[in-house]
Structures are given as C-alpha cells and as structure tokens.
GROMACS .gro file of C-alpha atoms in nm:
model
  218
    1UNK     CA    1   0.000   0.000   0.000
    2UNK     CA    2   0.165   0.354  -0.135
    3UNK     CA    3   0.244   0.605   0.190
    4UNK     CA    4  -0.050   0.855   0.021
    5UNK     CA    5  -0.319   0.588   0.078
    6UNK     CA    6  -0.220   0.586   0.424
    7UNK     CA    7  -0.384   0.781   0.732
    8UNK     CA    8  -0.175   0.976   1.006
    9UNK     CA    9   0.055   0.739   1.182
   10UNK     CA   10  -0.006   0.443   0.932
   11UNK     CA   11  -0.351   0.393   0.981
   12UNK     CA   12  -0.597   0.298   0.656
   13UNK     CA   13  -0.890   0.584   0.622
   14UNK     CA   14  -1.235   0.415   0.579
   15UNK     CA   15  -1.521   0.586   0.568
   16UNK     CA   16  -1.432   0.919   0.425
   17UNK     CA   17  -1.656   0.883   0.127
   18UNK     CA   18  -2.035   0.711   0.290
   19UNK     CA   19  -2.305   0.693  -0.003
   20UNK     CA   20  -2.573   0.840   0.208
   21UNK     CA   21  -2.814   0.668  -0.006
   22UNK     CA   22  -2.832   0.411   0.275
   23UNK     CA   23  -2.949   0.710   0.521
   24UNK     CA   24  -3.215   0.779   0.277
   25UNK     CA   25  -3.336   0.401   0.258
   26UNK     CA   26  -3.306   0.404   0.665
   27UNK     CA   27  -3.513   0.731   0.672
   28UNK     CA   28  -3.775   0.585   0.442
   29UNK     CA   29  -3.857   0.299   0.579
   30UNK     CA   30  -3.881   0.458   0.956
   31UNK     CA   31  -4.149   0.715   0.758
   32UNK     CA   32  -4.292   0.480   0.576
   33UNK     CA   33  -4.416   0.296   0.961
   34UNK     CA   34  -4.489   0.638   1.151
   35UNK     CA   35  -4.719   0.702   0.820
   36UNK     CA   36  -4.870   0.383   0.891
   37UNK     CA   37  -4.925   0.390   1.213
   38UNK     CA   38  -5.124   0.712   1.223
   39UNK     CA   39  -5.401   0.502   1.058
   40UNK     CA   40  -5.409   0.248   1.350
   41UNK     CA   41  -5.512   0.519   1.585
   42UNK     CA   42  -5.835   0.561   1.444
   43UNK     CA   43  -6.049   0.298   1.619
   44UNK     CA   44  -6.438   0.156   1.470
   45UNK     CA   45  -6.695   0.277   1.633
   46UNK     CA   46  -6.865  -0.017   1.916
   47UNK     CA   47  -7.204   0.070   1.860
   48UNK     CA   48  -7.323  -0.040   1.464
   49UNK     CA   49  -7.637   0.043   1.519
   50UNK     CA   50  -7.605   0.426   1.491
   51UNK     CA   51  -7.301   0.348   1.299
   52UNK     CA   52  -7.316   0.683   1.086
   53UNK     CA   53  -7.338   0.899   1.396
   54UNK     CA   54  -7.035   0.731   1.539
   55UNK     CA   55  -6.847   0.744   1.241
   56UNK     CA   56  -6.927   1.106   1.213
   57UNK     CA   57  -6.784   1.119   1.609
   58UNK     CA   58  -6.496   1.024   1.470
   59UNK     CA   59  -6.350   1.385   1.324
   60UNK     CA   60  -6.092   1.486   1.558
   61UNK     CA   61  -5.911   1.129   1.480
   62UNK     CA   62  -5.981   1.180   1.136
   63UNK     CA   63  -5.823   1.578   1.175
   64UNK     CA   64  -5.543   1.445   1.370
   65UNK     CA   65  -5.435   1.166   1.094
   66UNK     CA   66  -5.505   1.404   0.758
   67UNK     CA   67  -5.331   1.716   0.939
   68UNK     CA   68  -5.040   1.468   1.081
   69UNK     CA   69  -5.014   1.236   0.730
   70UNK     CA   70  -4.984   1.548   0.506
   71UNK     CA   71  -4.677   1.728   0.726
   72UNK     CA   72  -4.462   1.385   0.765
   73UNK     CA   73  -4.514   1.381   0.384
   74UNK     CA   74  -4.352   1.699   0.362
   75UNK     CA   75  -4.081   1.628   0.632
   76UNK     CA   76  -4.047   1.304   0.354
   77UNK     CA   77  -4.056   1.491   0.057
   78UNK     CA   78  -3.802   1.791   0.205
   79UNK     CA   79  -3.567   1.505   0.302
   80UNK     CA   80  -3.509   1.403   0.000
   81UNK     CA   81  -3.435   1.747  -0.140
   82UNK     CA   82  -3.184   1.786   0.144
   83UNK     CA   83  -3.033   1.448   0.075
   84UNK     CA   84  -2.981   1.472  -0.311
   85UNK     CA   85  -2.797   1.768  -0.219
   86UNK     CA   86  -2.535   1.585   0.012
   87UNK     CA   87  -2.322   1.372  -0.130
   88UNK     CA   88  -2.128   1.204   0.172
   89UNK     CA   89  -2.241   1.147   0.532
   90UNK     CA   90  -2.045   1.194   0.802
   91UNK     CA   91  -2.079   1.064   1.183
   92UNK     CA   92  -2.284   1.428   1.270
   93UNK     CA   93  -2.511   1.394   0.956
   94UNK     CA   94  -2.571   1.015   1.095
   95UNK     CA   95  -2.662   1.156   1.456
   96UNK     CA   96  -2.855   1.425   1.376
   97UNK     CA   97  -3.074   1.228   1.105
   98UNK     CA   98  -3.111   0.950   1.386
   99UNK     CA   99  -3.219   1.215   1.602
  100UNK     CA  100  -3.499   1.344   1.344
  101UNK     CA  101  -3.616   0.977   1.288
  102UNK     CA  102  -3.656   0.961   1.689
  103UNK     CA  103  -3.886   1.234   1.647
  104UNK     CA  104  -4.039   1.135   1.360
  105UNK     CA  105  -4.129   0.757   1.481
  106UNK     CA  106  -4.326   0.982   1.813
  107UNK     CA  107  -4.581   1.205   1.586
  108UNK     CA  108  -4.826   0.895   1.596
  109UNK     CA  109  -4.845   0.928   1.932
  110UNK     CA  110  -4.884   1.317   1.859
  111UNK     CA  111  -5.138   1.271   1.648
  112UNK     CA  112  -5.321   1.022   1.926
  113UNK     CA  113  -5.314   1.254   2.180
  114UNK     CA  114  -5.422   1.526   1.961
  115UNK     CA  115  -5.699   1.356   1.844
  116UNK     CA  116  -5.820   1.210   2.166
  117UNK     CA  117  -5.814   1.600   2.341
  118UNK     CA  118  -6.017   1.736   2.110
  119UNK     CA  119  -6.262   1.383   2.096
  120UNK     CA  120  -6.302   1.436   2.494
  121UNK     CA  121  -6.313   1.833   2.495
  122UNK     CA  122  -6.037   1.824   2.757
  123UNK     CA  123  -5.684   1.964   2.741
  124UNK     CA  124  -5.693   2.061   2.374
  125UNK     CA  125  -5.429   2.340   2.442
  126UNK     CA  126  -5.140   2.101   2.596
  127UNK     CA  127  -5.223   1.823   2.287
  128UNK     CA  128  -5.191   2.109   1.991
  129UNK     CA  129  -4.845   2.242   2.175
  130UNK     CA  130  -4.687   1.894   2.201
  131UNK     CA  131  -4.810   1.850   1.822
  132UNK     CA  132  -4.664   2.168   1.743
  133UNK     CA  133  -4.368   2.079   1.956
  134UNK     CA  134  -4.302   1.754   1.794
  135UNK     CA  135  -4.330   1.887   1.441
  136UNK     CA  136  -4.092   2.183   1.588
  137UNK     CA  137  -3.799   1.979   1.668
  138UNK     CA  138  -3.855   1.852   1.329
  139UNK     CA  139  -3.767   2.125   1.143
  140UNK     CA  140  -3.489   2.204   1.400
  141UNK     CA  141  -3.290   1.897   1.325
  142UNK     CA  142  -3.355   1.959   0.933
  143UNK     CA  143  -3.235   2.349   0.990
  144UNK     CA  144  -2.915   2.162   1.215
  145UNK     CA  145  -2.848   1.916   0.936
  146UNK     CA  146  -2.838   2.154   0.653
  147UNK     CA  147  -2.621   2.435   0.835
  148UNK     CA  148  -2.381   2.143   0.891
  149UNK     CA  149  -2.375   2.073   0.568
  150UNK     CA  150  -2.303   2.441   0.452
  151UNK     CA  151  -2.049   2.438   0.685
  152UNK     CA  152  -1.898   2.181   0.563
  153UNK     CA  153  -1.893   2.236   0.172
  154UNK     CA  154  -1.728   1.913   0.081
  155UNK     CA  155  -2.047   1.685   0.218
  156UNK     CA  156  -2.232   1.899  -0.071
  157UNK     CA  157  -2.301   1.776  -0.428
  158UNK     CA  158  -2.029   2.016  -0.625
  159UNK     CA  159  -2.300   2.098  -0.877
  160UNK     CA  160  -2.548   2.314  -0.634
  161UNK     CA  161  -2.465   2.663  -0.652
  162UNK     CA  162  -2.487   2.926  -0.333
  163UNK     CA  163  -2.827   3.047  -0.446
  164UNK     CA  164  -2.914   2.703  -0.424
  165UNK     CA  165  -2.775   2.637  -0.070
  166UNK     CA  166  -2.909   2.992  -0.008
  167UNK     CA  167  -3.311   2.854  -0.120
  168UNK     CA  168  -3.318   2.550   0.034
  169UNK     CA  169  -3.227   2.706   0.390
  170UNK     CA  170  -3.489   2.939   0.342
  171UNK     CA  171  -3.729   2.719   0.311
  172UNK     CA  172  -3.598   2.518   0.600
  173UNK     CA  173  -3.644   2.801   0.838
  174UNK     CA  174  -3.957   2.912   0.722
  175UNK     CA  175  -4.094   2.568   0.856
  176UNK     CA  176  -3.888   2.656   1.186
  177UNK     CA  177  -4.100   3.007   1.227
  178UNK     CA  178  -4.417   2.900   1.100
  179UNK     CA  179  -4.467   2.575   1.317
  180UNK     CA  180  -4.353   2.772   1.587
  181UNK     CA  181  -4.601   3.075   1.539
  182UNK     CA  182  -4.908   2.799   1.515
  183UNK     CA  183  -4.801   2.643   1.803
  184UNK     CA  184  -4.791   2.957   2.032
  185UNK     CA  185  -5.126   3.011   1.893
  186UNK     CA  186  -5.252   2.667   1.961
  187UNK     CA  187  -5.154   2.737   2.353
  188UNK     CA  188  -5.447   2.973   2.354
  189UNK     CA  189  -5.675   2.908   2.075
  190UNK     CA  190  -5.625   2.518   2.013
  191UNK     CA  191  -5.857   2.557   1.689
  192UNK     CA  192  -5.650   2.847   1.555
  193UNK     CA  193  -5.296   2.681   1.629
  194UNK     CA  194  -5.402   2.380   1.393
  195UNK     CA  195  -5.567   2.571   1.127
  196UNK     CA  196  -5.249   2.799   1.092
  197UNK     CA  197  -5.028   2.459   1.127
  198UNK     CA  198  -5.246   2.262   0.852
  199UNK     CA  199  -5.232   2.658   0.642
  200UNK     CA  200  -4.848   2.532   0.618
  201UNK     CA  201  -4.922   2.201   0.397
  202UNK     CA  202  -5.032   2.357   0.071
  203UNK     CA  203  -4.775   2.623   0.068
  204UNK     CA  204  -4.479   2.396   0.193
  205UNK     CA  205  -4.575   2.161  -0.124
  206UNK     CA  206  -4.488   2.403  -0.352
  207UNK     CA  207  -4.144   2.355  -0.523
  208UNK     CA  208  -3.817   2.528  -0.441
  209UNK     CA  209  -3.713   2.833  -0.666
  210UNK     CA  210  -3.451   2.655  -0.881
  211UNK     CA  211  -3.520   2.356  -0.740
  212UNK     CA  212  -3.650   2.226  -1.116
  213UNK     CA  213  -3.468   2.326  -1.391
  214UNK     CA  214  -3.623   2.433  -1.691
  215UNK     CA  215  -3.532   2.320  -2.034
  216UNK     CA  216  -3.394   2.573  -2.283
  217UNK     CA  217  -3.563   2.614  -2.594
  218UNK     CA  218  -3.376   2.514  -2.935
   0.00000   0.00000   0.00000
C-alpha cells in the first residue's frame, strides 16, 4: 500500500466517502411505519347500530391523521431534497438524522393525543403544543443538518450553486417560524394553532425556486 493511501501514523482511512443513499433508505422505511401507524389510531366505532353517527364522532381522529399524514409527507418529501444535495455522510449527519427519525417515529403518538383531546373536549391546548412541539424539533434537526452541511462544503453535491444552498435554507427556516407561530397560537386558541399549522401544507408543497430546472428552448 503507497504512503499517500495511508492515514496519520499508518492507519488505513475508511469511511471518508459514505453513499448516504443508505441514510435515505433508513429514513424511508422509519417514515414509511410512523405514516402507517397514524391510521391504527383511528379505532371503529362499538355501537353499529347508529353506525353513521359514530363514524361522524370520529372527526378529531380523522383531523389528527389528515393534518399529521400530510406534514410527515412533507418532512419526507423535504428530506429528500436535502439528501440529493449531500453527497457524503459523516458521523454528525448520521446523529442528527437518527435524532430526526426519533422524532419522527413519536408524531403517531402526537397525532393520538391530539386527536383524543379534542374527541373528549379536555386539554386541547397542551395536545396542539406537544403537536406543534413535535413537528418543531422537526424542522430544527432539518435546519441543524443543513447548516452542517453548509459548513462543511465538501459533504455537498459540487454541482449546487450558493443560491441554491441559499433557497433551500430558506425554506428550512420558514418551517422553523411557521410551526412555531401555530403552536404559540394553539396554547391559547387550540382551533387556531391547527388551522395555521395545517395553512403550512399547501404552501410547503410548492417547489423550491430553482429547485427544477427548466429546459432551454432550441
């Protein structure tokens, strides 16, 4: 083995270069069961015989899963972006992505004790702050991962451009002030703190400026 493939004091390197594509698969799959288990909360009705009328009592778990579904599908979607942009993982990209998977495998419980609160009439305010709460952290750990990343140019694809890193982090800390501002609000008006959290799904859909490129015309 030549002297240049060598580490400090004769050591072999490994892991310098680690395809994050196996983060990605890891972060999936962990989504892929919260997702599911936000369905399992929602329990039949026991009495069939007003079956329609129990079904109908039934709209704070259905709230809880739609509102709860549709943000882990954007905390999905947005890791992807982030993660086509990063082209090696280190050890604090590992941690802090096992960290946001911790708190990602706990919004079904979230979403249970969201749902129940509002079902019972009782405690509404505490259930939309811990929603809020758990959906905060959220976009805290994406905000820590990508400022890492910055920081550290060479875990970055080389094609993304500055504007690019700029638009992305934008968008990453618009999620941290807009969760944030519907759950204060949720800690007095439980009803408004959801509406402005769920206000957040169609908007956070939309697409990244430059995130497609356009094709030139011949």
């Amino acid at each position: 083995m030549t002297e240049s493939a060598r580490g400090r004091g004769g050591s072999t390197p490994f892991g310098t270069e680690r395809d994050p594509s196996r983060v990605v698969a890891f972060s999936d799959a962990v989504i892929a069961i919260a997702v599911t288990l936000l369905v399992l909360e929602i329990r039949p009705p026991e009495d069939t015989r007003h079956l329609l009328h129990g079904l109908a009592a039934l709209w704070p778990s259905y709230l809880a899963y739609g509102v709860t579904f549709m943000l882990i599908g954007q905390v999905w979607a947005n890791h992807h972006v982030m993660f086509d942009q990063i082209r090696t993982a280190d050890r604090v990209v590992l941690f802090l992505n096992t960290v946001l998977l911790m708190d990602i495998a706990f919004l079904p419980f979230a979403a249970s004790v969201l749902a129940g609160a509002f079902r019972d009439g009782h405690g509404e305010r505490t259930a939309v702050v811990l929603h809020g709460v758990a959906f905060e952290l959220a976009a805290v750990l994406f905000n820590a991962i990508w400022a890492y990343a910055r920081r550290h140019r060479g875990l970055l694809v080389s094609t993304l451009d500055p504007a690019g890193v700029r638009a992305i982090g934008r968008r990453f800390r618009l999620a941290l002030t807009w969760i944030a501002v519907g759950t204060l609000l949720g800690a007095v008006l439980p009803a408004l703190g959801v509406a402005v959290i769920a206000a957040f799904i169609p908007f956070y859909w939309l697409p990244i400026r430059g995130e497609i490129t356009r094709a030139r015309p011949r």
